[in-house]
GROMACS .gro file of C-alpha atoms in nm:
model
  310
    1UNK     CA    1   5.664  11.528   5.470
    2UNK     CA    2   5.649  11.379   5.100
    3UNK     CA    3   5.711  11.516   4.754
    4UNK     CA    4   5.352  11.414   4.664
    5UNK     CA    5   5.236  11.624   4.979
    6UNK     CA    6   5.427  11.932   4.840
    7UNK     CA    7   5.328  11.882   4.479
    8UNK     CA    8   4.987  11.874   4.546
    9UNK     CA    9   4.963  12.176   4.756
   10UNK     CA   10   5.185  12.352   4.502
   11UNK     CA   11   4.945  12.271   4.222
   12UNK     CA   12   4.636  12.380   4.425
   13UNK     CA   13   4.791  12.767   4.497
   14UNK     CA   14   4.876  12.769   4.122
   15UNK     CA   15   4.542  12.652   4.063
   16UNK     CA   16   4.361  12.839   4.337
   17UNK     CA   17   4.123  12.538   4.344
   18UNK     CA   18   4.141  12.187   4.470
   19UNK     CA   19   3.908  12.083   4.185
   20UNK     CA   20   4.135  12.236   3.918
   21UNK     CA   21   4.457  12.079   4.113
   22UNK     CA   22   4.301  11.734   4.107
   23UNK     CA   23   4.244  11.740   3.727
   24UNK     CA   24   4.556  11.840   3.643
   25UNK     CA   25   4.726  11.579   3.883
   26UNK     CA   26   4.492  11.319   3.781
   27UNK     CA   27   4.390  11.261   4.118
   28UNK     CA   28   4.084  11.255   4.353
   29UNK     CA   29   3.946  11.582   4.526
   30UNK     CA   30   3.953  11.397   4.883
   31UNK     CA   31   4.311  11.270   4.841
   32UNK     CA   32   4.432  11.614   4.783
   33UNK     CA   33   4.250  11.730   5.063
   34UNK     CA   34   4.385  11.494   5.311
   35UNK     CA   35   4.742  11.524   5.181
   36UNK     CA   36   4.718  11.905   5.227
   37UNK     CA   37   4.586  11.856   5.560
   38UNK     CA   38   4.834  11.639   5.704
   39UNK     CA   39   5.113  11.858   5.565
   40UNK     CA   40   4.946  12.146   5.748
   41UNK     CA   41   4.949  11.933   6.069
   42UNK     CA   42   5.292  11.823   6.038
   43UNK     CA   43   5.425  12.220   6.032
   44UNK     CA   44   5.171  12.316   6.239
   45UNK     CA   45   5.040  12.634   5.983
   46UNK     CA   46   4.743  12.690   5.774
   47UNK     CA   47   4.849  12.687   5.410
   48UNK     CA   48   4.509  12.785   5.294
   49UNK     CA   49   4.177  12.972   5.330
   50UNK     CA   50   3.868  12.944   5.147
   51UNK     CA   51   3.765  13.256   4.980
   52UNK     CA   52   3.464  13.293   4.732
   53UNK     CA   53   3.713  13.296   4.437
   54UNK     CA   54   3.870  13.021   4.545
   55UNK     CA   55   4.170  12.853   4.768
   56UNK     CA   56   4.417  13.145   4.857
   57UNK     CA   57   4.744  13.088   5.025
   58UNK     CA   58   4.757  13.250   5.361
   59UNK     CA   59   5.079  13.463   5.469
   60UNK     CA   60   5.257  13.174   5.599
   61UNK     CA   61   5.132  12.945   5.346
   62UNK     CA   62   5.284  13.179   5.058
   63UNK     CA   63   5.647  13.155   5.225
   64UNK     CA   64   5.606  12.800   5.277
   65UNK     CA   65   5.463  12.716   4.925
   66UNK     CA   66   5.755  12.955   4.717
   67UNK     CA   67   6.026  12.713   4.881
   68UNK     CA   68   5.821  12.423   4.836
   69UNK     CA   69   5.767  12.528   4.457
   70UNK     CA   70   6.156  12.528   4.400
   71UNK     CA   71   6.169  12.221   4.590
   72UNK     CA   72   5.942  12.044   4.336
   73UNK     CA   73   6.106  12.180   4.034
   74UNK     CA   74   6.475  12.118   4.122
   75UNK     CA   75   6.329  11.742   4.232
   76UNK     CA   76   6.151  11.751   3.843
   77UNK     CA   77   6.452  11.876   3.697
   78UNK     CA   78   6.674  11.605   3.870
   79UNK     CA   79   6.481  11.311   3.764
   80UNK     CA   80   6.407  11.488   3.401
   81UNK     CA   81   6.800  11.464   3.404
   82UNK     CA   82   6.926  11.153   3.549
   83UNK     CA   83   6.643  10.895   3.511
   84UNK     CA   84   6.705  10.595   3.330
   85UNK     CA   85   7.059  10.706   3.291
   86UNK     CA   86   6.996  10.948   3.024
   87UNK     CA   87   7.224  11.218   2.987
   88UNK     CA   88   7.026  11.574   3.011
   89UNK     CA   89   7.194  11.712   2.713
   90UNK     CA   90   7.047  11.502   2.499
   91UNK     CA   91   6.681  11.503   2.646
   92UNK     CA   92   6.465  11.806   2.581
   93UNK     CA   93   6.073  11.826   2.640
   94UNK     CA   94   5.896  12.112   2.417
   95UNK     CA   95   5.568  12.255   2.427
   96UNK     CA   96   5.450  12.494   2.155
   97UNK     CA   97   5.202  12.621   1.926
   98UNK     CA   98   5.135  12.492   1.593
   99UNK     CA   99   5.342  12.661   1.334
  100UNK     CA  100   5.535  12.504   1.046
  101UNK     CA  101   5.839  12.776   1.082
  102UNK     CA  102   5.872  12.592   1.437
  103UNK     CA  103   5.860  12.254   1.327
  104UNK     CA  104   6.139  12.363   1.046
  105UNK     CA  105   6.314  12.504   1.272
  106UNK     CA  106   6.313  12.200   1.520
  107UNK     CA  107   6.387  11.994   1.237
  108UNK     CA  108   6.699  12.185   1.147
  109UNK     CA  109   6.817  12.170   1.494
  110UNK     CA  110   6.768  11.821   1.545
  111UNK     CA  111   6.923  11.731   1.222
  112UNK     CA  112   7.240  11.933   1.310
  113UNK     CA  113   7.266  11.828   1.680
  114UNK     CA  114   7.552  11.588   1.760
  115UNK     CA  115   7.411  11.250   1.829
  116UNK     CA  116   7.480  11.028   2.133
  117UNK     CA  117   7.397  10.712   2.247
  118UNK     CA  118   7.053  10.809   2.349
  119UNK     CA  119   6.822  11.098   2.232
  120UNK     CA  120   6.467  11.155   2.400
  121UNK     CA  121   6.242  11.439   2.239
  122UNK     CA  122   5.914  11.537   2.342
  123UNK     CA  123   5.747  11.783   2.107
  124UNK     CA  124   5.404  11.893   2.226
  125UNK     CA  125   5.201  12.092   2.002
  126UNK     CA  126   4.895  12.253   2.201
  127UNK     CA  127   4.771  12.591   2.363
  128UNK     CA  128   4.892  12.849   2.555
  129UNK     CA  129   4.723  12.737   2.885
  130UNK     CA  130   4.867  12.373   2.844
  131UNK     CA  131   5.227  12.536   2.737
  132UNK     CA  132   5.234  12.731   3.058
  133UNK     CA  133   5.164  12.455   3.290
  134UNK     CA  134   5.382  12.192   3.099
  135UNK     CA  135   5.691  12.489   3.139
  136UNK     CA  136   5.568  12.600   3.514
  137UNK     CA  137   5.489  12.235   3.645
  138UNK     CA  138   5.563  11.949   3.453
  139UNK     CA  139   5.951  12.019   3.386
  140UNK     CA  140   5.935  12.079   3.039
  141UNK     CA  141   6.259  12.283   2.898
  142UNK     CA  142   6.110  12.507   2.694
  143UNK     CA  143   5.743  12.660   2.584
  144UNK     CA  144   5.633  12.886   2.321
  145UNK     CA  145   5.323  13.088   2.337
  146UNK     CA  146   5.164  13.291   2.100
  147UNK     CA  147   4.877  13.574   2.139
  148UNK     CA  148   4.774  13.913   2.011
  149UNK     CA  149   5.009  14.183   2.116
  150UNK     CA  150   4.750  14.337   2.313
  151UNK     CA  151   4.760  14.080   2.565
  152UNK     CA  152   5.134  14.119   2.621
  153UNK     CA  153   5.106  14.270   2.938
  154UNK     CA  154   4.863  14.017   3.069
  155UNK     CA  155   5.065  13.723   2.967
  156UNK     CA  156   5.419  13.846   3.100
  157UNK     CA  157   5.228  13.934   3.445
  158UNK     CA  158   5.131  13.574   3.461
  159UNK     CA  159   5.457  13.446   3.360
  160UNK     CA  160   5.609  13.643   3.621
  161UNK     CA  161   5.396  13.521   3.903
  162UNK     CA  162   5.489  13.165   3.773
  163UNK     CA  163   5.851  13.239   3.804
  164UNK     CA  164   5.927  13.191   3.443
  165UNK     CA  165   6.154  13.361   3.218
  166UNK     CA  166   6.027  13.492   2.877
  167UNK     CA  167   6.176  13.604   2.560
  168UNK     CA  168   6.002  13.763   2.247
  169UNK     CA  169   6.099  13.536   1.925
  170UNK     CA  170   5.891  13.655   1.667
  171UNK     CA  171   5.614  13.956   1.557
  172UNK     CA  172   5.391  13.870   1.293
  173UNK     CA  173   5.058  13.883   1.111
  174UNK     CA  174   4.868  13.613   1.022
  175UNK     CA  175   4.841  13.509   0.676
  176UNK     CA  176   4.558  13.338   0.447
  177UNK     CA  177   4.687  13.004   0.319
  178UNK     CA  178   4.483  12.838   0.057
  179UNK     CA  179   4.519  12.632  -0.233
  180UNK     CA  180   4.682  12.742  -0.527
  181UNK     CA  181   4.326  12.707  -0.717
  182UNK     CA  182   4.125  12.849  -0.466
  183UNK     CA  183   3.915  13.172  -0.588
  184UNK     CA  184   4.088  13.408  -0.366
  185UNK     CA  185   4.479  13.254  -0.440
  186UNK     CA  186   4.721  13.465  -0.671
  187UNK     CA  187   4.652  13.771  -0.444
  188UNK     CA  188   4.888  13.958  -0.255
  189UNK     CA  189   4.616  14.088  -0.012
  190UNK     CA  190   4.291  13.945   0.084
  191UNK     CA  191   4.004  14.114   0.286
  192UNK     CA  192   3.844  13.951   0.619
  193UNK     CA  193   3.511  13.999   0.459
  194UNK     CA  194   3.616  13.824   0.129
  195UNK     CA  195   3.628  13.489   0.340
  196UNK     CA  196   3.312  13.476   0.516
  197UNK     CA  197   3.173  13.270   0.184
  198UNK     CA  198   3.476  12.997   0.237
  199UNK     CA  199   3.527  12.730   0.478
  200UNK     CA  200   3.780  12.838   0.751
  201UNK     CA  201   3.995  12.573   0.938
  202UNK     CA  202   4.012  12.671   1.318
  203UNK     CA  203   4.231  12.485   1.568
  204UNK     CA  204   3.970  12.358   1.846
  205UNK     CA  205   4.179  12.344   2.131
  206UNK     CA  206   4.278  12.702   2.166
  207UNK     CA  207   4.158  12.764   2.498
  208UNK     CA  208   4.160  13.129   2.645
  209UNK     CA  209   4.325  13.198   2.975
  210UNK     CA  210   4.083  13.331   3.199
  211UNK     CA  211   4.186  13.731   3.167
  212UNK     CA  212   4.133  13.696   2.796
  213UNK     CA  213   3.769  13.583   2.679
  214UNK     CA  214   3.785  13.728   2.379
  215UNK     CA  215   4.107  13.583   2.254
  216UNK     CA  216   4.025  13.258   2.056
  217UNK     CA  217   3.784  13.513   1.872
  218UNK     CA  218   4.072  13.752   1.839
  219UNK     CA  219   4.289  13.491   1.668
  220UNK     CA  220   4.053  13.340   1.446
  221UNK     CA  221   3.792  13.588   1.371
  222UNK     CA  222   3.551  13.316   1.406
  223UNK     CA  223   3.224  13.551   1.437
  224UNK     CA  224   3.310  13.610   1.044
  225UNK     CA  225   3.269  13.271   0.907
  226UNK     CA  226   2.952  13.090   0.807
  227UNK     CA  227   3.126  12.755   0.765
  228UNK     CA  228   3.379  12.626   0.995
  229UNK     CA  229   3.594  12.319   1.092
  230UNK     CA  230   3.742  12.278   1.405
  231UNK     CA  231   4.069  12.034   1.387
  232UNK     CA  232   4.312  11.892   1.652
  233UNK     CA  233   4.600  11.776   1.480
  234UNK     CA  234   4.823  11.988   1.238
  235UNK     CA  235   4.861  11.718   1.000
  236UNK     CA  236   4.488  11.754   0.904
  237UNK     CA  237   4.508  12.086   0.848
  238UNK     CA  238   4.707  12.036   0.525
  239UNK     CA  239   4.504  11.734   0.444
  240UNK     CA  240   4.211  11.936   0.415
  241UNK     CA  241   4.332  12.239   0.246
  242UNK     CA  242   4.487  12.004  -0.009
  243UNK     CA  243   4.155  11.801  -0.073
  244UNK     CA  244   3.857  12.062   0.005
  245UNK     CA  245   3.861  12.330  -0.262
  246UNK     CA  246   3.715  12.601  -0.070
  247UNK     CA  247   3.921  12.560   0.253
  248UNK     CA  248   4.113  12.831   0.410
  249UNK     CA  249   4.339  12.907   0.701
  250UNK     CA  250   4.488  13.171   0.914
  251UNK     CA  251   4.803  13.109   1.017
  252UNK     CA  252   5.194  13.222   1.121
  253UNK     CA  253   5.391  13.280   0.779
  254UNK     CA  254   5.461  12.959   0.609
  255UNK     CA  255   5.819  12.877   0.477
  256UNK     CA  256   5.783  12.853   0.115
  257UNK     CA  257   5.908  12.482   0.110
  258UNK     CA  258   5.582  12.377   0.311
  259UNK     CA  259   5.352  12.567   0.064
  260UNK     CA  260   5.558  12.404  -0.221
  261UNK     CA  261   5.524  12.085  -0.062
  262UNK     CA  262   5.139  12.090   0.013
  263UNK     CA  263   5.047  12.296  -0.330
  264UNK     CA  264   4.954  12.588  -0.141
  265UNK     CA  265   4.975  12.963  -0.163
  266UNK     CA  266   4.925  13.226   0.116
  267UNK     CA  267   4.809  13.596   0.082
  268UNK     CA  268   4.873  13.903   0.329
  269UNK     CA  269   4.570  14.068   0.558
  270UNK     CA  270   4.539  14.462   0.518
  271UNK     CA  271   4.709  14.581   0.855
  272UNK     CA  272   4.388  14.760   0.950
  273UNK     CA  273   4.246  14.425   0.931
  274UNK     CA  274   4.461  14.222   1.165
  275UNK     CA  275   4.641  14.313   1.453
  276UNK     CA  276   5.020  14.175   1.518
  277UNK     CA  277   5.086  13.854   1.708
  278UNK     CA  278   5.386  13.741   1.923
  279UNK     CA  279   5.543  13.438   2.002
  280UNK     CA  280   5.704  13.435   2.341
  281UNK     CA  281   5.971  13.161   2.442
  282UNK     CA  282   5.930  13.065   2.824
  283UNK     CA  283   6.160  12.883   3.063
  284UNK     CA  284   6.200  12.823   3.431
  285UNK     CA  285   6.372  13.100   3.574
  286UNK     CA  286   6.633  12.920   3.756
  287UNK     CA  287   6.721  12.673   3.430
  288UNK     CA  288   6.988  12.799   3.185
  289UNK     CA  289   6.921  12.716   2.842
  290UNK     CA  290   7.062  12.393   2.696
  291UNK     CA  291   7.304  12.399   2.422
  292UNK     CA  292   6.986  12.213   2.218
  293UNK     CA  293   6.757  12.490   2.307
  294UNK     CA  294   7.011  12.799   2.209
  295UNK     CA  295   7.072  12.594   1.880
  296UNK     CA  296   6.678  12.621   1.827
  297UNK     CA  297   6.584  12.968   1.888
  298UNK     CA  298   6.905  13.034   1.673
  299UNK     CA  299   6.731  12.825   1.381
  300UNK     CA  300   6.424  13.039   1.445
  301UNK     CA  301   6.551  13.374   1.398
  302UNK     CA  302   6.739  13.218   1.065
  303UNK     CA  303   6.404  13.037   0.941
  304UNK     CA  304   6.223  13.413   1.067
  305UNK     CA  305   6.469  13.596   0.832
  306UNK     CA  306   6.387  13.398   0.570
  307UNK     CA  307   6.017  13.398   0.573
  308UNK     CA  308   6.015  13.793   0.611
  309UNK     CA  309   6.249  13.782   0.276
  310UNK     CA  310   6.016  13.594   0.078
   0.00000   0.00000   0.00000
């Protein structure tokens, strides 16, 4: 038995598909099939059965894979903590959505954190599916996912199945952000119907999970916009908002200093036109919050309070 065999088997279990597991592990499908077959031969059991919906763990397979997943996760944590002699207290990997209040909280945390001889930070802005994969499979310390409140039960069910802990960190409604000289600027409220003639900036990699096909449309109201630009890098959104006069974007509420830096303003959407959204922090179930993560969560609460008071 090798760690690679266990990682392959666990990933197939999570994905329900050898092809999807191969994509995530950057391996080819025949190699994964061979490794799993050898693992089954060694332990004299069948881990998976093929069904119309994909690869499904057998009863014996579920028992085996549950223990294998714990072993893989603990090994990743061990390597993450001690590889190259880096102190785990100064090594942080986080995956989260694009949100200026989150980057400000992270920067504040980092600036106030005691410096040691080595500091390793990975800050990965991405979509919900990747965030969950980073925390459940790739050894990330913490993740944050964002979704309409209607999908809360779906996400919590998925996170529980993946043995992840979760904690609500913010409830909000999207704001409309635009240039100070935008035709709709200066108003407290803007109606969605009024945005149809302007150019929407939309993050192009907000992939939906399989149980929520309507999520991207629900997030960004894409069906309303005649003109839109899909972007994949958060810095571009501020450049475009600043340099293209008729652009706008639906975002989580921005801190005032961020608006001032880029010459932007934000307006509210009527409550009957946009629902509540939730940012949820997720961590591995068997891992305690590090000092850095605890400080980060405190900063999020502080900045959330500032935004809501503005």
